[in-house]
Short mmCIF file of C-alpha atoms and ligand atoms in Angstrom, two decimals:
data_model
loop_
_atom_site.label_atom_id
_atom_site.label_comp_id
_atom_site.label_asym_id
_atom_site.label_seq_id
_atom_site.Cartn_x
_atom_site.Cartn_y
_atom_site.Cartn_z
CA MET A 5 -28.40 207.03 34.99
CA ALA A 6 -25.07 208.67 34.64
CA ARG A 7 -24.72 211.39 31.93
CA PRO A 8 -22.92 210.60 28.71
CA LEU A 9 -19.49 212.08 28.49
CA ILE A 10 -19.01 214.45 25.53
CA GLY A 11 -15.66 215.59 24.41
CA ILE A 12 -15.26 218.98 23.33
CA THR A 13 -12.16 219.98 21.23
CA THR A 14 -10.25 222.89 22.30
CA ASP A 15 -7.95 225.64 20.63
CA GLN A 16 -4.86 227.34 21.53
CA HIS A 17 -4.75 230.90 23.04
CA ASP A 18 -2.92 233.49 20.74
CA ASP A 19 0.13 233.67 23.09
CA GLY A 20 0.77 230.02 22.57
CA ASP A 21 0.74 228.82 26.20
CA LYS A 22 -2.91 228.10 27.03
CA TYR A 23 -5.61 225.89 25.71
CA GLU A 24 -8.78 227.69 25.32
CA SER A 25 -12.51 226.85 24.73
CA PRO A 26 -15.39 229.48 24.64
CA LEU A 27 -17.73 228.66 27.60
CA ALA A 28 -20.70 228.20 25.26
CA TYR A 29 -19.68 224.68 24.17
CA ALA A 30 -19.49 223.20 27.56
CA LYS A 31 -22.75 225.02 28.80
CA ALA A 32 -24.73 223.97 25.57
CA VAL A 33 -23.59 220.30 26.32
CA ASP A 34 -24.50 220.66 30.06
CA MET A 35 -27.99 222.03 29.06
CA ALA A 36 -28.56 219.14 26.75
CA GLY A 37 -27.97 216.64 29.64
CA GLY A 38 -24.49 215.78 28.66
CA LEU A 39 -21.30 215.77 30.80
CA PRO A 40 -18.84 218.06 28.97
CA LEU A 41 -15.25 217.36 28.95
CA LEU A 42 -12.61 219.52 27.24
CA LEU A 43 -9.92 217.78 25.23
CA PRO A 44 -6.54 219.35 25.06
CA TYR A 45 -4.80 218.46 21.84
CA GLY A 46 -1.36 216.72 21.95
CA SER A 47 1.01 215.55 19.47
CA ASP A 48 1.00 211.86 20.50
CA LEU A 49 -1.77 210.77 18.25
CA SER A 50 -1.50 207.06 19.63
CA LEU A 51 -3.31 208.24 22.71
CA ILE A 52 -6.38 209.30 20.80
CA ALA A 53 -7.88 205.74 20.92
CA GLN A 54 -7.78 205.81 24.63
CA TYR A 55 -9.67 209.11 24.72
CA VAL A 56 -12.38 207.66 22.50
CA ASP A 57 -12.49 204.69 24.73
CA GLU A 58 -13.66 206.99 27.41
CA LEU A 59 -16.01 209.32 25.43
CA ASP A 60 -19.68 208.76 24.42
CA GLY A 61 -19.76 211.66 21.90
CA ILE A 62 -17.74 214.59 20.62
CA VAL A 63 -18.25 218.10 19.54
CA PHE A 64 -15.71 219.39 16.82
CA THR A 65 -15.67 223.10 17.60
CA GLY A 66 -14.96 226.27 15.75
CA GLY A 67 -11.64 227.71 15.10
CA ASN A 68 -9.39 229.41 12.41
CA ASP A 69 -8.70 228.05 8.86
CA LEU A 70 -7.62 224.66 8.10
CA ASP A 71 -4.38 224.21 6.07
CA PRO A 72 -5.82 224.01 2.48
CA ALA A 73 -2.94 221.52 1.53
CA ALA A 74 -5.42 218.90 2.89
CA TYR A 75 -7.40 219.52 -0.39
CA GLY A 76 -4.73 220.55 -2.86
CA GLU A 77 -4.74 224.31 -2.63
CA ASP A 78 -2.28 227.04 -1.33
CA TRP A 79 -3.25 229.38 1.49
CA HIS A 80 -5.47 232.28 0.65
CA PRO A 81 -4.06 235.80 1.42
CA LYS A 82 -6.81 236.45 3.88
CA ALA A 83 -6.25 233.19 5.83
CA ASP A 84 -6.36 232.97 9.66
CA ARG A 85 -4.18 229.67 10.04
CA VAL A 86 -5.35 227.15 12.58
CA ASP A 87 -2.52 225.65 14.81
CA PRO A 88 -1.21 222.70 12.59
CA GLY A 89 -0.99 220.65 15.78
CA ARG A 90 -4.77 221.18 16.39
CA GLN A 91 -5.54 220.19 12.61
CA ALA A 92 -3.44 216.96 12.84
CA PHE A 93 -4.91 215.90 16.26
CA GLU A 94 -8.51 216.63 15.14
CA LEU A 95 -8.01 214.69 11.85
CA ALA A 96 -6.72 211.84 13.72
CA LEU A 97 -9.59 212.23 16.36
CA LEU A 98 -12.12 212.35 13.75
CA ALA A 99 -10.95 208.96 12.06
CA GLU A 100 -10.97 207.21 15.38
CA VAL A 101 -14.51 208.48 16.14
CA GLU A 102 -15.90 207.41 12.69
CA LYS A 103 -14.17 204.02 12.90
CA ARG A 104 -15.76 203.48 16.31
CA ARG A 105 -19.08 204.95 15.22
CA ARG A 106 -19.15 207.48 18.16
CA PRO A 107 -21.65 210.22 17.73
CA ALA A 108 -20.09 213.43 16.42
CA LEU A 109 -21.28 217.01 16.01
CA GLY A 110 -19.25 219.64 14.03
CA VAL A 111 -19.49 223.34 14.55
CA CYS A 112 -18.26 225.86 12.01
CA MET A 113 -14.42 224.84 11.62
CA GLY A 114 -15.66 221.34 13.01
CA LEU A 115 -17.96 221.16 9.88
CA GLN A 116 -15.04 222.34 7.37
CA LEU A 117 -12.91 219.69 9.13
CA MET A 118 -15.49 216.91 8.54
CA ASN A 119 -15.96 217.86 4.99
CA VAL A 120 -12.07 217.86 4.33
CA TYR A 121 -11.56 214.64 6.17
CA ARG A 122 -14.17 212.95 3.83
CA GLY A 123 -12.13 214.22 0.72
CA GLY A 124 -14.04 217.50 0.27
CA SER A 125 -12.91 220.93 -0.29
CA LEU A 126 -13.62 224.42 0.89
CA HIS A 127 -14.30 227.95 -0.48
CA GLN A 128 -11.38 229.60 1.18
CA PHE A 129 -12.90 233.01 1.07
CA LEU A 130 -16.71 233.34 0.37
CA PRO A 131 -16.75 237.04 -0.67
CA ASP A 132 -14.51 235.61 -3.78
CA VAL A 133 -17.36 233.33 -4.81
CA PRO A 134 -19.86 234.73 -7.32
CA ARG A 135 -23.38 233.69 -6.37
CA GLU A 136 -27.00 234.78 -6.87
CA SER A 137 -28.21 237.21 -4.02
CA ALA A 138 -24.76 236.80 -2.13
CA LEU A 139 -25.33 237.23 1.94
CA GLU A 140 -22.58 238.40 4.06
CA HIS A 141 -21.74 235.42 6.16
CA ARG A 142 -18.78 237.01 8.13
CA LYS A 143 -18.93 239.05 11.37
CA THR A 144 -17.92 242.41 9.98
CA GLY A 145 -19.28 244.74 12.72
CA GLU A 146 -20.17 244.56 16.43
CA GLN A 147 -23.32 242.50 15.87
CA THR A 148 -23.10 238.99 14.62
CA LEU A 149 -25.48 238.82 11.50
CA ARG A 150 -28.20 236.22 10.95
CA HIS A 151 -29.74 234.52 7.86
CA PRO A 152 -32.37 232.10 7.33
CA VAL A 153 -31.44 228.38 6.59
CA LYS A 154 -33.63 225.83 4.95
CA LEU A 155 -33.42 222.40 6.62
CA ASP A 156 -34.12 219.06 5.19
CA VAL A 157 -36.69 217.87 8.05
CA GLN A 158 -36.30 214.16 6.81
CA SER A 159 -32.69 214.26 8.02
CA ARG A 160 -31.52 213.48 11.48
CA LEU A 161 -30.51 217.01 12.44
CA GLY A 162 -33.47 218.66 10.68
CA GLY A 163 -35.79 216.13 12.26
CA ALA A 164 -34.35 217.10 15.72
CA ILE A 165 -34.69 220.75 15.03
CA GLY A 166 -38.34 220.06 13.68
CA LYS A 167 -38.66 223.06 11.42
CA GLY A 168 -38.11 223.47 7.79
CA GLU A 169 -36.52 226.97 8.09
CA ILE A 170 -34.88 228.57 11.08
CA SER A 171 -32.72 231.82 11.54
CA VAL A 172 -28.99 231.08 12.37
CA ASN A 173 -26.09 233.16 13.30
CA THR A 174 -23.12 233.53 10.80
CA HIS A 175 -19.67 233.92 11.62
CA HIS A 176 -17.61 232.29 8.84
CA LYS A 177 -15.67 233.25 5.85
CA GLN A 178 -15.21 229.82 4.47
CA ALA A 179 -17.64 227.22 3.40
CA VAL A 180 -18.01 223.88 1.60
CA HIS A 181 -17.07 223.75 -2.00
CA ARG A 182 -16.82 220.10 -2.97
CA LEU A 183 -18.81 217.93 -0.79
CA GLY A 184 -17.01 214.97 0.94
CA ARG A 185 -17.71 211.32 0.33
CA GLY A 186 -20.93 209.94 1.82
CA LEU A 187 -22.32 213.44 3.16
CA LYS A 188 -25.74 214.79 2.39
CA VAL A 189 -26.50 218.49 2.49
CA ILE A 190 -29.39 218.98 5.02
CA ALA A 191 -29.14 222.85 5.45
CA THR A 192 -28.74 225.59 2.90
CA ALA A 193 -28.43 229.40 3.13
CA PRO A 194 -30.68 231.52 0.52
CA ASP A 195 -27.54 232.22 -1.50
CA GLY A 196 -26.80 228.42 -1.94
CA VAL A 197 -24.22 228.20 0.89
CA ILE A 198 -23.95 224.77 2.36
CA GLU A 199 -24.79 225.36 6.15
CA GLY A 200 -25.12 221.70 7.41
CA PHE A 201 -24.64 217.97 6.43
CA GLU A 202 -24.61 214.63 7.67
CA ASP A 203 -23.68 210.91 6.88
CA PRO A 204 -26.82 209.07 7.27
CA THR A 205 -25.13 205.65 7.59
CA LEU A 206 -23.55 206.55 10.92
CA PRO A 207 -25.33 206.83 14.22
CA LEU A 208 -24.65 210.59 14.13
CA PHE A 209 -22.03 212.26 11.76
CA ALA A 210 -23.55 215.75 11.45
CA ALA A 211 -22.24 219.15 11.24
CA VAL A 212 -23.52 222.88 10.93
CA GLN A 213 -21.74 226.14 9.63
CA TRP A 214 -23.49 228.20 12.34
CA HIS A 215 -22.88 228.44 16.05
CA PRO A 216 -25.79 226.97 17.71
CA GLU A 217 -23.91 227.00 21.15
CA ARG A 218 -24.42 230.60 21.34
CA LEU A 219 -28.00 230.61 20.89
CA THR A 220 -29.23 227.97 23.21
CA ASP A 221 -31.94 229.96 24.69
CA GLU A 222 -33.84 229.19 21.34
CA PRO A 223 -34.96 225.53 21.23
CA GLU A 224 -34.09 225.12 17.78
CA HIS A 225 -30.35 225.71 18.58
CA LEU A 226 -30.26 223.50 21.75
CA ALA A 227 -31.63 220.90 19.66
CA PRO A 228 -28.32 219.84 17.94
CA PHE A 229 -26.74 219.37 21.38
CA LYS A 230 -29.68 217.35 22.40
CA LEU A 231 -29.44 215.15 19.48
CA LEU A 232 -25.84 214.49 20.24
CA VAL A 233 -26.48 213.73 23.83
CA ASP A 234 -29.33 211.39 22.89
CA ALA A 235 -27.31 209.72 20.24
CA ALA A 236 -24.50 209.24 22.73
CA LYS A 237 -26.63 207.64 25.37
CA GLN A 238 -27.75 204.97 22.66
CA ALA A 239 -24.11 204.43 21.56
CA ARG A 240 -22.94 203.65 25.09
CA PRO A 241 -21.47 200.12 25.32
MN1 LIG B 319 -23.80 231.48 7.26
#
């Protein structure tokens, strides 16, 4: 049986003349049994429907910070701004993916995008947010830090991972503030930061704040990609 075709959103290289994608996303999709396909973003949003015709599932990948105008705020002074063309493309892609009920997995900025798309808001800079036993969620040194996450094993994603608690990597300064419409929190850090959610009414509309694609030698981190590939197989016309 042919592998399901899994689109992977891309970013732009700093010099502005190349698309780029960390190798880990395509490798994770490949390891999970999908056929990875990188998606360059363009300004002709009317072509998105044709992309979605071809795709069986999508990974919304990591990146810099979304324009907070999307949830009615001004830029934080420490913001690293994502290319507005990428943001516009991915919001339109997400709308089409949701309308067509195509399975979607969000990673890091992908989670933030899915939350904002559903009318939610973000903490723009987590160190500003007072909370009990606050953890460092950013990459501040050479090593990427890890922290535990509690999972709802009754959820799609938690069930696929199969454990109530796992250790995740953490490389983000933003996080969900107000949760978007129809989303259910399924993963939480010990300091209360939301690390994952899903919309249980769709075949798969799930996202994580960590980077499982960088940890696929650990089965619990390959699991979200296997879940996406399995859902993509079932969703095939
Ligand atoms: Mn974290």
